[in-house]
PDB file of N, CA and C in Angstrom:
ATOM      1  N   THR A   1     128.029 102.836 123.975  1.00  0.00           N
ATOM      2  CA  THR A   1     128.563 101.953 124.680  1.00  0.00           C
ATOM      3  C   THR A   1     127.514 101.687 126.157  1.00  0.00           C
ATOM      4  N   VAL A   2     127.290 100.487 126.068  1.00  0.00           N
ATOM      5  CA  VAL A   2     126.828 100.050 127.572  1.00  0.00           C
ATOM      6  C   VAL A   2     127.785  99.457 128.270  1.00  0.00           C
ATOM      7  N   GLU A   3     127.981  99.942 129.411  1.00  0.00           N
ATOM      8  CA  GLU A   3     129.078  99.351 130.420  1.00  0.00           C
ATOM      9  C   GLU A   3     128.461  98.376 131.348  1.00  0.00           C
ATOM     10  N   LYS A   4     128.933  97.475 132.040  1.00  0.00           N
ATOM     11  CA  LYS A   4     128.487  96.457 132.627  1.00  0.00           C
ATOM     12  C   LYS A   4     127.818  97.112 134.032  1.00  0.00           C
ATOM     13  N   SER A   5     128.547  98.153 134.689  1.00  0.00           N
ATOM     14  CA  SER A   5     127.973  98.754 135.790  1.00  0.00           C
ATOM     15  C   SER A   5     126.996  99.858 135.735  1.00  0.00           C
ATOM     16  N   GLN A   6     126.458 100.111 134.421  1.00  0.00           N
ATOM     17  CA  GLN A   6     125.460 101.094 133.944  1.00  0.00           C
ATOM     18  C   GLN A   6     124.230 100.835 134.670  1.00  0.00           C
ATOM     19  N   THR A   7     123.582 101.915 135.150  1.00  0.00           N
ATOM     20  CA  THR A   7     122.386 101.914 135.878  1.00  0.00           C
ATOM     21  C   THR A   7     121.229 102.681 135.144  1.00  0.00           C
ATOM     22  N   THR A   8     121.575 103.312 133.933  1.00  0.00           N
ATOM     23  CA  THR A   8     120.640 104.126 133.162  1.00  0.00           C
ATOM     24  C   THR A   8     120.473 103.283 132.012  1.00  0.00           C
ATOM     25  N   THR A   9     119.211 103.732 131.389  1.00  0.00           N
ATOM     26  CA  THR A   9     119.021 103.187 130.229  1.00  0.00           C
ATOM     27  C   THR A   9     119.637 103.852 128.959  1.00  0.00           C
ATOM     28  N   ALA A  10     120.435 103.387 127.953  1.00  0.00           N
ATOM     29  CA  ALA A  10     121.095 104.053 126.966  1.00  0.00           C
ATOM     30  C   ALA A  10     119.907 104.505 126.181  1.00  0.00           C
ATOM     31  N   SER A  11     119.944 105.667 125.435  1.00  0.00           N
ATOM     32  CA  SER A  11     118.958 105.840 124.511  1.00  0.00           C
ATOM     33  C   SER A  11     119.606 106.168 123.093  1.00  0.00           C
ATOM     34  N   VAL A  12     119.185 105.923 122.032  1.00  0.00           N
ATOM     35  CA  VAL A  12     119.553 106.069 120.768  1.00  0.00           C
ATOM     36  C   VAL A  12     118.673 106.515 119.791  1.00  0.00           C
ATOM     37  N   THR A  13     118.636 107.034 118.717  1.00  0.00           N
ATOM     38  CA  THR A  13     117.668 107.468 117.919  1.00  0.00           C
ATOM     39  C   THR A  13     118.052 107.030 116.267  1.00  0.00           C
ATOM     40  N   ALA A  14     117.150 106.437 115.658  1.00  0.00           N
ATOM     41  CA  ALA A  14     117.569 106.047 114.197  1.00  0.00           C
ATOM     42  C   ALA A  14     116.581 106.817 113.398  1.00  0.00           C
ATOM     43  N   THR A  15     116.860 107.479 112.412  1.00  0.00           N
ATOM     44  CA  THR A  15     116.166 108.265 111.400  1.00  0.00           C
ATOM     45  C   THR A  15     116.322 107.776 110.159  1.00  0.00           C
ATOM     46  N   ASN A  16     115.177 107.829 109.519  1.00  0.00           N
ATOM     47  CA  ASN A  16     114.789 107.446 107.967  1.00  0.00           C
ATOM     48  C   ASN A  16     114.250 108.366 107.108  1.00  0.00           C
ATOM     49  N   SER A  17     114.758 108.459 105.864  1.00  0.00           N
ATOM     50  CA  SER A  17     113.890 109.560 105.156  1.00  0.00           C
ATOM     51  C   SER A  17     113.217 108.564 103.994  1.00  0.00           C
ATOM     52  N   LEU A  18     112.203 109.544 103.749  1.00  0.00           N
ATOM     53  CA  LEU A  18     111.205 108.683 102.959  1.00  0.00           C
ATOM     54  C   LEU A  18     111.604 109.069 101.316  1.00  0.00           C
ATOM     55  N   THR A  19     111.241 108.160 100.292  1.00  0.00           N
ATOM     56  CA  THR A  19     112.039 108.415  99.116  1.00  0.00           C
ATOM     57  C   THR A  19     110.958 109.356  98.388  1.00  0.00           C
ATOM     58  N   LYS A  20     111.158 110.280  97.898  1.00  0.00           N
ATOM     59  CA  LYS A  20     110.027 111.103  97.524  1.00  0.00           C
ATOM     60  C   LYS A  20     109.908 110.793  96.059  1.00  0.00           C
ATOM     61  N   GLY A  21     108.784 111.183  95.245  1.00  0.00           N
ATOM     62  CA  GLY A  21     108.636 110.900  93.879  1.00  0.00           C
ATOM     63  C   GLY A  21     108.307 112.155  93.233  1.00  0.00           C
ATOM     64  N   ALA A  22     108.022 111.873  91.861  1.00  0.00           N
ATOM     65  CA  ALA A  22     107.515 113.135  91.051  1.00  0.00           C
ATOM     66  C   ALA A  22     106.619 112.602  90.083  1.00  0.00           C
ATOM     67  N   VAL A  23     105.851 113.687  89.575  1.00  0.00           N
ATOM     68  CA  VAL A  23     104.694 113.443  88.667  1.00  0.00           C
ATOM     69  C   VAL A  23     104.651 114.594  87.615  1.00  0.00           C
ATOM     70  N   GLU A  24     104.219 114.199  86.370  1.00  0.00           N
ATOM     71  CA  GLU A  24     104.053 115.026  84.943  1.00  0.00           C
ATOM     72  C   GLU A  24     102.841 114.758  84.565  1.00  0.00           C
ATOM     73  N   LEU A  25     102.192 116.106  84.523  1.00  0.00           N
ATOM     74  CA  LEU A  25     100.843 116.018  83.508  1.00  0.00           C
ATOM     75  C   LEU A  25     101.148 116.746  82.302  1.00  0.00           C
ATOM     76  N   THR A  26     100.215 116.353  81.367  1.00  0.00           N
ATOM     77  CA  THR A  26     100.266 116.821  80.052  1.00  0.00           C
ATOM     78  C   THR A  26      98.907 117.030  79.745  1.00  0.00           C
ATOM     79  N   LYS A  27      98.305 118.403  79.360  1.00  0.00           N
ATOM     80  CA  LYS A  27      96.984 118.666  79.065  1.00  0.00           C
ATOM     81  C   LYS A  27      96.908 118.892  77.575  1.00  0.00           C
ATOM     82  N   ILE A  28      96.114 118.191  77.170  1.00  0.00           N
ATOM     83  CA  ILE A  28      95.751 118.147  75.537  1.00  0.00           C
ATOM     84  C   ILE A  28      94.261 118.439  75.249  1.00  0.00           C
ATOM     85  N   ASP A  29      94.015 118.786  74.098  1.00  0.00           N
ATOM     86  CA  ASP A  29      92.850 118.928  73.609  1.00  0.00           C
ATOM     87  C   ASP A  29      92.151 117.636  73.268  1.00  0.00           C
ATOM     88  N   ASP A  30      90.634 117.513  73.648  1.00  0.00           N
ATOM     89  CA  ASP A  30      90.077 116.312  73.482  1.00  0.00           C
ATOM     90  C   ASP A  30      89.678 115.976  71.870  1.00  0.00           C
ATOM     91  N   ILE A  31      90.051 116.765  70.980  1.00  0.00           N
ATOM     92  CA  ILE A  31      89.644 116.441  69.472  1.00  0.00           C
ATOM     93  C   ILE A  31      91.081 116.193  68.951  1.00  0.00           C
ATOM     94  N   ASP A  32      92.095 117.177  68.920  1.00  0.00           N
ATOM     95  CA  ASP A  32      92.870 116.886  68.142  1.00  0.00           C
ATOM     96  C   ASP A  32      94.374 116.449  68.800  1.00  0.00           C
ATOM     97  N   ASN A  33      94.201 116.582  69.979  1.00  0.00           N
ATOM     98  CA  ASN A  33      95.365 115.883  70.959  1.00  0.00           C
ATOM     99  C   ASN A  33      96.570 117.103  70.979  1.00  0.00           C
ATOM    100  N   SER A  34      96.425 118.246  70.526  1.00  0.00           N
ATOM    101  CA  SER A  34      97.295 119.232  70.553  1.00  0.00           C
ATOM    102  C   SER A  34      97.650 119.643  72.299  1.00  0.00           C
ATOM    103  N   THR A  35      98.805 120.119  72.548  1.00  0.00           N
ATOM    104  CA  THR A  35      98.977 120.307  73.872  1.00  0.00           C
ATOM    105  C   THR A  35      98.545 121.913  74.287  1.00  0.00           C
ATOM    106  N   LEU A  36      98.155 121.831  75.421  1.00  0.00           N
ATOM    107  CA  LEU A  36      97.339 123.326  75.922  1.00  0.00           C
ATOM    108  C   LEU A  36      98.253 124.000  76.966  1.00  0.00           C
ATOM    109  N   GLU A  37      98.453 125.239  76.594  1.00  0.00           N
ATOM    110  CA  GLU A  37      99.351 125.972  77.644  1.00  0.00           C
ATOM    111  C   GLU A  37      97.986 126.721  78.586  1.00  0.00           C
ATOM    112  N   GLY A  38      98.342 126.982  79.718  1.00  0.00           N
ATOM    113  CA  GLY A  38      97.549 127.900  80.553  1.00  0.00           C
ATOM    114  C   GLY A  38      96.701 127.543  81.342  1.00  0.00           C
ATOM    115  N   ALA A  39      96.436 126.206  81.455  1.00  0.00           N
ATOM    116  CA  ALA A  39      95.536 125.340  82.340  1.00  0.00           C
ATOM    117  C   ALA A  39      96.335 125.416  83.777  1.00  0.00           C
ATOM    118  N   VAL A  40      95.383 125.735  84.794  1.00  0.00           N
ATOM    119  CA  VAL A  40      95.956 125.751  86.221  1.00  0.00           C
ATOM    120  C   VAL A  40      95.270 124.782  86.980  1.00  0.00           C
ATOM    121  N   PHE A  41      96.190 124.199  87.773  1.00  0.00           N
ATOM    122  CA  PHE A  41      95.932 122.780  88.786  1.00  0.00           C
ATOM    123  C   PHE A  41      96.466 123.176  89.980  1.00  0.00           C
ATOM    124  N   LYS A  42      95.786 122.281  90.920  1.00  0.00           N
ATOM    125  CA  LYS A  42      96.238 122.159  92.050  1.00  0.00           C
ATOM    126  C   LYS A  42      96.376 120.476  92.462  1.00  0.00           C
ATOM    127  N   ILE A  43      97.278 120.147  93.337  1.00  0.00           N
ATOM    128  CA  ILE A  43      97.421 118.844  93.938  1.00  0.00           C
ATOM    129  C   ILE A  43      96.716 118.705  95.332  1.00  0.00           C
ATOM    130  N   VAL A  44      95.799 117.843  95.291  1.00  0.00           N
ATOM    131  CA  VAL A  44      95.318 117.384  96.749  1.00  0.00           C
ATOM    132  C   VAL A  44      95.613 115.982  97.232  1.00  0.00           C
ATOM    133  N   ASP A  45      95.592 115.715  98.472  1.00  0.00           N
ATOM    134  CA  ASP A  45      96.076 114.578  98.918  1.00  0.00           C
ATOM    135  C   ASP A  45      94.747 113.508  99.085  1.00  0.00           C
ATOM    136  N   HIS A  46      94.842 112.203  99.366  1.00  0.00           N
ATOM    137  CA  HIS A  46      93.751 111.435  99.674  1.00  0.00           C
ATOM    138  C   HIS A  46      92.785 112.135 100.728  1.00  0.00           C
ATOM    139  N   ASN A  47      93.176 112.962 101.412  1.00  0.00           N
ATOM    140  CA  ASN A  47      91.982 113.525 102.500  1.00  0.00           C
ATOM    141  C   ASN A  47      91.575 114.745 101.801  1.00  0.00           C
ATOM    142  N   GLY A  48      91.811 115.525 100.709  1.00  0.00           N
ATOM    143  CA  GLY A  48      91.374 116.455 100.005  1.00  0.00           C
ATOM    144  C   GLY A  48      92.228 117.851 100.408  1.00  0.00           C
ATOM    145  N   ASN A  49      93.044 117.509 101.041  1.00  0.00           N
ATOM    146  CA  ASN A  49      94.003 118.675 101.795  1.00  0.00           C
ATOM    147  C   ASN A  49      95.016 119.137 100.371  1.00  0.00           C
ATOM    148  N   ASP A  50      95.132 120.475 100.196  1.00  0.00           N
ATOM    149  CA  ASP A  50      95.964 121.102  99.126  1.00  0.00           C
ATOM    150  C   ASP A  50      97.319 120.703  99.533  1.00  0.00           C
ATOM    151  N   VAL A  51      98.192 120.112  98.587  1.00  0.00           N
ATOM    152  CA  VAL A  51      99.539 119.843  98.681  1.00  0.00           C
ATOM    153  C   VAL A  51     100.305 120.859  97.836  1.00  0.00           C
ATOM    154  N   ARG A  52      99.998 121.107  96.509  1.00  0.00           N
ATOM    155  CA  ARG A  52     100.604 122.165  95.738  1.00  0.00           C
ATOM    156  C   ARG A  52      99.423 122.850  95.082  1.00  0.00           C
ATOM    157  N   SER A  53      99.622 124.294  94.706  1.00  0.00           N
ATOM    158  CA  SER A  53      98.424 125.111  94.042  1.00  0.00           C
ATOM    159  C   SER A  53      99.269 125.811  92.931  1.00  0.00           C
ATOM    160  N   ASP A  54      98.377 126.594  92.262  1.00  0.00           N
ATOM    161  CA  ASP A  54      98.663 127.434  91.037  1.00  0.00           C
ATOM    162  C   ASP A  54      99.688 127.001  90.182  1.00  0.00           C
ATOM    163  N   LEU A  55      99.678 125.491  89.747  1.00  0.00           N
ATOM    164  CA  LEU A  55     100.498 125.118  88.862  1.00  0.00           C
ATOM    165  C   LEU A  55      99.809 125.306  87.444  1.00  0.00           C
ATOM    166  N   THR A  56     100.521 125.806  86.559  1.00  0.00           N
ATOM    167  CA  THR A  56     100.335 126.072  85.249  1.00  0.00           C
ATOM    168  C   THR A  56     101.021 125.423  84.158  1.00  0.00           C
ATOM    169  N   THR A  57     100.230 124.582  83.171  1.00  0.00           N
ATOM    170  CA  THR A  57     100.821 124.141  82.102  1.00  0.00           C
ATOM    171  C   THR A  57     101.698 125.174  81.396  1.00  0.00           C
ATOM    172  N   ASP A  58     102.734 124.698  80.855  1.00  0.00           N
ATOM    173  CA  ASP A  58     103.805 125.567  80.043  1.00  0.00           C
ATOM    174  C   ASP A  58     103.299 125.622  78.434  1.00  0.00           C
ATOM    175  N   LYS A  59     104.295 126.000  77.793  1.00  0.00           N
ATOM    176  CA  LYS A  59     103.995 125.920  76.257  1.00  0.00           C
ATOM    177  C   LYS A  59     103.837 124.628  75.766  1.00  0.00           C
ATOM    178  N   ASP A  60     104.153 123.679  76.450  1.00  0.00           N
ATOM    179  CA  ASP A  60     104.232 122.138  75.847  1.00  0.00           C
ATOM    180  C   ASP A  60     103.112 121.364  76.541  1.00  0.00           C
ATOM    181  N   GLY A  61     102.211 122.203  77.347  1.00  0.00           N
ATOM    182  CA  GLY A  61     101.117 121.558  77.955  1.00  0.00           C
ATOM    183  C   GLY A  61     101.343 120.757  79.206  1.00  0.00           C
ATOM    184  N   LYS A  62     102.546 120.995  79.857  1.00  0.00           N
ATOM    185  CA  LYS A  62     103.202 120.202  80.945  1.00  0.00           C
ATOM    186  C   LYS A  62     103.182 120.875  82.288  1.00  0.00           C
ATOM    187  N   ILE A  63     103.153 120.017  83.205  1.00  0.00           N
ATOM    188  CA  ILE A  63     103.326 120.548  84.745  1.00  0.00           C
ATOM    189  C   ILE A  63     104.266 119.392  85.146  1.00  0.00           C
ATOM    190  N   SER A  64     105.273 119.560  85.943  1.00  0.00           N
ATOM    191  CA  SER A  64     106.232 118.769  86.556  1.00  0.00           C
ATOM    192  C   SER A  64     106.380 119.036  87.903  1.00  0.00           C
ATOM    193  N   VAL A  65     106.210 117.957  88.746  1.00  0.00           N
ATOM    194  CA  VAL A  65     106.168 118.443  90.380  1.00  0.00           C
ATOM    195  C   VAL A  65     106.986 117.282  90.890  1.00  0.00           C
ATOM    196  N   SER A  66     107.979 117.721  91.809  1.00  0.00           N
ATOM    197  CA  SER A  66     108.884 116.773  92.245  1.00  0.00           C
ATOM    198  C   SER A  66     108.728 116.843  93.785  1.00  0.00           C
ATOM    199  N   ASP A  67     109.356 116.097  94.552  1.00  0.00           N
ATOM    200  CA  ASP A  67     109.487 116.047  96.267  1.00  0.00           C
ATOM    201  C   ASP A  67     108.025 115.845  96.584  1.00  0.00           C
ATOM    202  N   LEU A  68     107.549 114.887  96.179  1.00  0.00           N
ATOM    203  CA  LEU A  68     105.911 114.360  96.692  1.00  0.00           C
ATOM    204  C   LEU A  68     106.172 113.131  97.609  1.00  0.00           C
ATOM    205  N   ARG A  69     105.577 113.253  98.753  1.00  0.00           N
ATOM    206  CA  ARG A  69     105.736 112.164  99.610  1.00  0.00           C
ATOM    207  C   ARG A  69     104.855 111.042  98.966  1.00  0.00           C
ATOM    208  N   PRO A  70     105.336 109.464  99.082  1.00  0.00           N
ATOM    209  CA  PRO A  70     104.442 108.454  98.866  1.00  0.00           C
ATOM    210  C   PRO A  70     103.193 108.705  99.051  1.00  0.00           C
ATOM    211  N   GLY A  71     102.191 108.308  98.175  1.00  0.00           N
ATOM    212  CA  GLY A  71     100.746 108.480  98.500  1.00  0.00           C
ATOM    213  C   GLY A  71     100.070 108.275  97.582  1.00  0.00           C
ATOM    214  N   ASP A  72      98.571 108.994  97.600  1.00  0.00           N
ATOM    215  CA  ASP A  72      97.588 108.944  96.550  1.00  0.00           C
ATOM    216  C   ASP A  72      97.242 110.429  96.489  1.00  0.00           C
ATOM    217  N   TYR A  73      97.112 110.888  95.236  1.00  0.00           N
ATOM    218  CA  TYR A  73      97.102 112.278  94.959  1.00  0.00           C
ATOM    219  C   TYR A  73      96.000 112.424  93.821  1.00  0.00           C
ATOM    220  N   GLN A  74      95.422 113.630  93.650  1.00  0.00           N
ATOM    221  CA  GLN A  74      94.576 114.179  92.600  1.00  0.00           C
ATOM    222  C   GLN A  74      95.294 115.433  92.007  1.00  0.00           C
ATOM    223  N   PHE A  75      95.387 115.616  90.737  1.00  0.00           N
ATOM    224  CA  PHE A  75      95.285 117.052  90.015  1.00  0.00           C
ATOM    225  C   PHE A  75      93.852 117.282  89.958  1.00  0.00           C
ATOM    226  N   VAL A  76      93.516 118.674  90.381  1.00  0.00           N
ATOM    227  CA  VAL A  76      92.244 118.966  90.117  1.00  0.00           C
ATOM    228  C   VAL A  76      92.551 120.557  89.273  1.00  0.00           C
ATOM    229  N   GLU A  77      91.830 120.600  88.070  1.00  0.00           N
ATOM    230  CA  GLU A  77      91.865 121.854  87.380  1.00  0.00           C
ATOM    231  C   GLU A  77      91.357 122.894  87.887  1.00  0.00           C
ATOM    232  N   THR A  78      91.778 124.120  88.103  1.00  0.00           N
ATOM    233  CA  THR A  78      91.030 125.231  88.680  1.00  0.00           C
ATOM    234  C   THR A  78      90.974 126.304  87.713  1.00  0.00           C
ATOM    235  N   LYS A  79      91.548 126.273  86.608  1.00  0.00           N
ATOM    236  CA  LYS A  79      91.330 127.206  85.687  1.00  0.00           C
ATOM    237  C   LYS A  79      91.607 126.378  84.349  1.00  0.00           C
ATOM    238  N   ALA A  80      90.835 126.821  83.466  1.00  0.00           N
ATOM    239  CA  ALA A  80      90.849 126.186  82.054  1.00  0.00           C
ATOM    240  C   ALA A  80      91.790 127.054  81.129  1.00  0.00           C
ATOM    241  N   PRO A  81      92.286 126.570  80.133  1.00  0.00           N
ATOM    242  CA  PRO A  81      93.022 127.535  79.407  1.00  0.00           C
ATOM    243  C   PRO A  81      91.766 128.424  78.302  1.00  0.00           C
ATOM    244  N   ILE A  82      92.226 129.465  77.886  1.00  0.00           N
ATOM    245  CA  ILE A  82      91.393 130.373  77.101  1.00  0.00           C
ATOM    246  C   ILE A  82      90.380 129.614  76.108  1.00  0.00           C
ATOM    247  N   HIS A  83      89.390 129.666  75.997  1.00  0.00           N
ATOM    248  CA  HIS A  83      88.225 129.182  75.067  1.00  0.00           C
ATOM    249  C   HIS A  83      88.066 127.597  75.531  1.00  0.00           C
ATOM    250  N   TYR A  84      88.490 127.291  76.504  1.00  0.00           N
ATOM    251  CA  TYR A  84      88.139 125.624  76.899  1.00  0.00           C
ATOM    252  C   TYR A  84      87.450 125.633  78.162  1.00  0.00           C
ATOM    253  N   ASP A  85      86.564 124.665  78.225  1.00  0.00           N
ATOM    254  CA  ASP A  85      85.820 124.212  79.451  1.00  0.00           C
ATOM    255  C   ASP A  85      86.736 123.795  80.776  1.00  0.00           C
ATOM    256  N   LEU A  86      86.294 124.267  81.950  1.00  0.00           N
ATOM    257  CA  LEU A  86      86.832 123.683  83.144  1.00  0.00           C
ATOM    258  C   LEU A  86      86.474 122.053  83.291  1.00  0.00           C
ATOM    259  N   ASN A  87      87.578 121.328  83.301  1.00  0.00           N
ATOM    260  CA  ASN A  87      87.576 119.936  83.350  1.00  0.00           C
ATOM    261  C   ASN A  87      87.219 119.606  84.812  1.00  0.00           C
ATOM    262  N   GLN A  88      85.871 119.137  85.240  1.00  0.00           N
ATOM    263  CA  GLN A  88      85.642 118.853  86.512  1.00  0.00           C
ATOM    264  C   GLN A  88      85.898 117.540  87.233  1.00  0.00           C
ATOM    265  N   ASN A  89      86.551 116.478  86.536  1.00  0.00           N
ATOM    266  CA  ASN A  89      87.081 115.434  86.745  1.00  0.00           C
ATOM    267  C   ASN A  89      88.575 115.258  87.243  1.00  0.00           C
ATOM    268  N   PRO A  90      88.814 114.968  88.628  1.00  0.00           N
ATOM    269  CA  PRO A  90      89.834 114.964  89.270  1.00  0.00           C
ATOM    270  C   PRO A  90      90.831 113.957  88.364  1.00  0.00           C
ATOM    271  N   ILE A  91      91.967 114.213  88.338  1.00  0.00           N
ATOM    272  CA  ILE A  91      92.965 113.166  87.776  1.00  0.00           C
ATOM    273  C   ILE A  91      93.928 112.411  88.783  1.00  0.00           C
ATOM    274  N   LYS A  92      93.419 111.084  89.180  1.00  0.00           N
ATOM    275  CA  LYS A  92      94.074 110.407  90.177  1.00  0.00           C
ATOM    276  C   LYS A  92      95.508 110.033  89.846  1.00  0.00           C
ATOM    277  N   PHE A  93      96.412 109.850  90.823  1.00  0.00           N
ATOM    278  CA  PHE A  93      97.680 109.294  90.579  1.00  0.00           C
ATOM    279  C   PHE A  93      98.199 108.995  91.993  1.00  0.00           C
ATOM    280  N   THR A  94      99.094 108.053  91.970  1.00  0.00           N
ATOM    281  CA  THR A  94      99.928 107.653  93.138  1.00  0.00           C
ATOM    282  C   THR A  94     101.302 107.424  93.021  1.00  0.00           C
ATOM    283  N   VAL A  95     102.124 108.237  93.939  1.00  0.00           N
ATOM    284  CA  VAL A  95     103.379 108.265  93.948  1.00  0.00           C
ATOM    285  C   VAL A  95     104.262 107.082  94.847  1.00  0.00           C
TER     286      VAL A  95
END
Protein backbone atom coordinates (compact mmCIF):
# COMPACT_ATOMS: atom_id res chain seq x y z
CA THR A 1 0.00 0.00 0.00
CA VAL A 2 1.28 3.44 -0.88
CA GLU A 3 0.59 6.08 1.76
CA LYS A 4 0.09 9.79 0.99
CA SER A 5 2.99 10.79 3.22
CA GLN A 6 5.32 8.01 1.99
CA THR A 7 8.81 9.23 1.04
CA THR A 8 10.38 5.97 -0.15
CA THR A 9 9.61 4.01 -3.28
CA ALA A 10 7.54 0.87 -2.83
CA SER A 11 9.15 -2.22 -4.36
CA VAL A 12 7.26 -5.26 -5.64
CA THR A 13 8.35 -8.33 -7.59
CA ALA A 14 6.29 -10.23 -10.16
CA THR A 15 7.38 -13.78 -11.01
CA ASN A 16 6.35 -15.74 -14.10
CA SER A 17 6.99 -19.40 -14.89
CA LEU A 18 7.82 -20.71 -18.35
CA THR A 19 5.53 -23.36 -19.74
CA LYS A 20 7.82 -26.32 -20.28
CA GLY A 21 7.40 -28.85 -23.05
CA ALA A 22 8.21 -32.43 -23.92
CA VAL A 23 9.47 -34.41 -26.91
CA GLU A 24 9.41 -38.06 -27.93
CA LEU A 25 11.83 -39.63 -30.41
CA THR A 26 11.28 -43.02 -32.07
CA LYS A 27 14.33 -44.73 -33.62
CA ILE A 28 13.49 -47.01 -36.57
CA ASP A 29 15.30 -49.18 -39.10
CA ASP A 30 15.64 -47.45 -42.48
CA ILE A 31 14.55 -50.52 -44.45
CA ASP A 32 11.72 -52.25 -42.59
CA ASN A 33 10.75 -49.46 -40.13
CA SER A 34 11.14 -51.77 -37.12
CA THR A 35 11.85 -49.93 -33.87
CA LEU A 36 15.40 -50.00 -32.53
CA GLU A 37 16.37 -50.41 -28.89
CA GLY A 38 19.73 -49.25 -27.53
CA ALA A 39 20.48 -46.11 -29.56
CA VAL A 40 21.99 -43.41 -27.34
CA PHE A 41 21.31 -39.71 -27.90
CA LYS A 42 21.95 -36.35 -26.33
CA ILE A 43 19.95 -33.15 -26.71
CA VAL A 44 21.76 -29.91 -27.52
CA ASP A 45 20.32 -26.40 -27.60
CA HIS A 46 20.62 -23.85 -30.43
CA ASN A 47 24.08 -22.85 -29.13
CA GLY A 48 25.34 -26.45 -29.16
CA ASN A 49 25.25 -26.79 -25.36
CA ASP A 50 24.33 -30.20 -23.96
CA VAL A 51 20.90 -30.10 -22.33
CA ARG A 52 20.44 -33.84 -21.66
CA SER A 53 22.76 -36.78 -22.32
CA ASP A 54 22.84 -40.59 -22.17
CA LEU A 55 19.26 -40.92 -23.42
CA THR A 56 18.77 -44.52 -24.57
CA THR A 57 15.92 -45.83 -26.71
CA ASP A 58 13.76 -48.40 -24.94
CA LYS A 59 12.37 -51.71 -26.25
CA ASP A 60 9.86 -49.72 -28.33
CA GLY A 61 12.65 -47.57 -29.82
CA LYS A 62 11.46 -44.52 -27.88
CA ILE A 63 13.00 -41.75 -25.80
CA SER A 64 10.69 -39.36 -23.95
CA VAL A 65 12.01 -36.13 -22.44
CA SER A 66 9.98 -33.63 -20.44
CA ASP A 67 10.65 -30.32 -18.67
CA LEU A 68 12.30 -28.67 -21.68
CA ARG A 69 12.23 -24.88 -21.80
CA PRO A 70 10.77 -23.37 -24.98
CA GLY A 71 13.40 -23.19 -27.72
CA ASP A 72 15.18 -24.93 -30.59
CA TYR A 73 17.01 -28.20 -29.97
CA GLN A 74 18.62 -31.17 -31.70
CA PHE A 75 18.84 -34.85 -30.90
CA VAL A 76 22.40 -36.02 -31.62
CA GLU A 77 23.03 -39.76 -31.80
CA THR A 78 26.13 -40.65 -29.76
CA LYS A 79 25.96 -44.45 -29.99
CA ALA A 80 24.19 -46.58 -32.58
CA PRO A 81 22.34 -49.79 -31.78
CA ILE A 82 24.36 -52.99 -32.23
CA HIS A 83 24.95 -53.81 -35.94
CA TYR A 84 23.92 -50.29 -37.06
CA ASP A 85 25.91 -47.27 -38.22
CA LEU A 86 25.91 -44.05 -36.20
CA ASN A 87 23.52 -41.51 -37.72
CA GLN A 88 25.59 -38.34 -38.21
CA ASN A 89 22.56 -36.13 -38.96
CA PRO A 90 21.16 -34.19 -35.99
CA ILE A 91 17.37 -34.26 -35.64
CA LYS A 92 16.04 -30.73 -35.13
CA PHE A 93 12.93 -29.95 -33.09
CA THR A 94 11.30 -26.99 -31.37
CA VAL A 95 9.50 -26.89 -28.03
